[in-house]
Amino acid sequence: MAIKYIPEPFRIKMVETIKMTTEEERKEKIKEAKYNLFNLKGEDVYIDLLTDSGTNAMSSEQWAGIMNGDEAYAGARSYYRLVNTARDIFGYDYIQPVHQGRAAEKVLFPAFLHEGQYAISNMFFDTTRAHVELAGARAIDCVVEEAKDPSRRCKFKGNMDVKHLEEIILEKGPENVGLVVMTVTNNSAGGQPVSLKNIRDTAEVCKKYNIPLNIDAARYAENAFFIKRDEEECRDMTIKEIINKMFSYGDMFTMSAKKDTIVNMGGMIGVKDPVKNEELVIKIKANCISYEGFITYGGLAGRDLEALAIGLEEGLNEDYLRYRIGQVEYLASRLDDAGIVYQAPVGGHGVFVDAKAMFPHIPYYEFPAQVLAIELYKEAGIRTCDIGSYMLGNDPDTGEQLHADFEFTRLAIPRRVYTQAHIDVMADALIAIKERAHEIKRGYKITWEPPILRHFQAHLEPIEE
């Protein structure tokens, strides 16, 4: 039986009209898009779950901040407000704004990674993996084994496999591991949280071998909520105290602020000890000026800096986070009732449906998660994305199609955007597809792809029987 839906801790002040197309229209539009959900026009989508990145609804305070943003090219008041707020929350003295998360990776990673080196993570997401490879290094995933069984319910399935991490470091040689990346929450593993103990244990291994630890912090507040709820030592701590403790174990962080800071554009880099890491800060500033803009705006307008500073604080509100996680848990409970397998227990920012379980007859190289994503669009105008072999792409050295640990179709829920009725549409569509899943015999093949991050642009077509 579906759990009770948690009421929204806000009221709606403005609405945006969306429309539902017919099934025949959707079939034609996805064909025109070459079966790539990224190629669809936003106006042809009824419920957009492609990503929770930058698709959030800002608050009245943030919109007021937009009007108050200081647009000075250098030293804007809004920059200093952002820096002071971020320092207070994360405890890092150097804060560098950038325009989004991949920009943070582009600016930071070349300082640590080059050809012949490795970066290790509890799991890399697509753009992070790409920036490791663009720097010339190779990315290695090291998530706990529990994460690889979607139906197995246990806490903190996003954790780093610390024992295996040390084995990899010794195998590759500590001098060849340029960076360890701890992703919180673990997006590619299904939005699964990482425990405070696991962050601490990972940091100890990094310190032992003198390897810097970077926190990929896109969903830091959701991760802190899970820690408070499920980790005994943190029950009496505030969300802010937990975040400060989490980040105390890292050396630096990269962040897409388009998630938990509830803005439409923005990102940050943080360095814990800029005096000790003076050379690193100099490199960050140089790369930022070259790629993003002057260091006090980092590719963002002053109004964006202002909204970001406000969102950093709003994202810590426990009532909001309880509703945020509860919305996803409500959808998951409806899928439980229907016997639909997903990465369980559900994570923070969406439901990752196990497309391999829904289409066990479709092999990984025909992309079952992309099949389900396309079927969801045809069924109800819902846009989602593949988090599986299609997204993982080809081996950068051999060019062979990689076989992902998961074949997830991710339903990423934007913050403060959709209501219970929309969530029910999502559940009903998945149930309808499950009932006819046996009728879908084959998947898709790629007819054209770019050399990197192919899923954003690739062309596909259905494989005929």
Coordinates of C-alpha atoms in Angstrom, one line a residue, residues 5-6 10 27 46 63 66 76 88 106 111 164 169 176 196 212 220 256 261 301 316 329 349 387 419 424 431 434-435:
Y5 CA 2.2 11.7 0.6
I6 CA 3.9 14.4 2.6
F10 CA 5.1 25.8 0.6
K27 CA 5.5 8.6 -31.5
Y46 CA 4.3 16.8 -20.3
W63 CA 13.5 35.8 -7.0
I66 CA 17.6 38.2 -8.5
A76 CA 30.4 42.2 -6.5
D88 CA 29.8 29.0 7.0
K106 CA 37.1 21.3 -16.0
A111 CA 45.6 20.2 -11.6
H164 CA 38.6 -2.5 -2.5
I169 CA 45.6 2.0 -4.9
N176 CA 49.6 6.9 -10.1
L196 CA 29.5 9.7 7.5
P212 CA 43.7 14.1 -2.3
Y220 CA 25.1 17.3 -0.2
S256 CA 26.8 21.5 -9.4
T261 CA 20.9 24.8 -3.8
A301 CA 25.7 37.0 -13.4
L316 CA 19.1 22.9 4.6
E329 CA 9.4 7.6 -1.4
H349 CA 16.5 12.8 -6.1
I387 CA 21.7 5.5 -16.6
T419 CA 2.5 17.6 -7.3
D424 CA 0.6 9.3 -9.8
I431 CA 2.5 0.1 -14.4
K434 CA 5.1 -3.3 -17.2
E435 CA 1.9 -5.0 -18.2

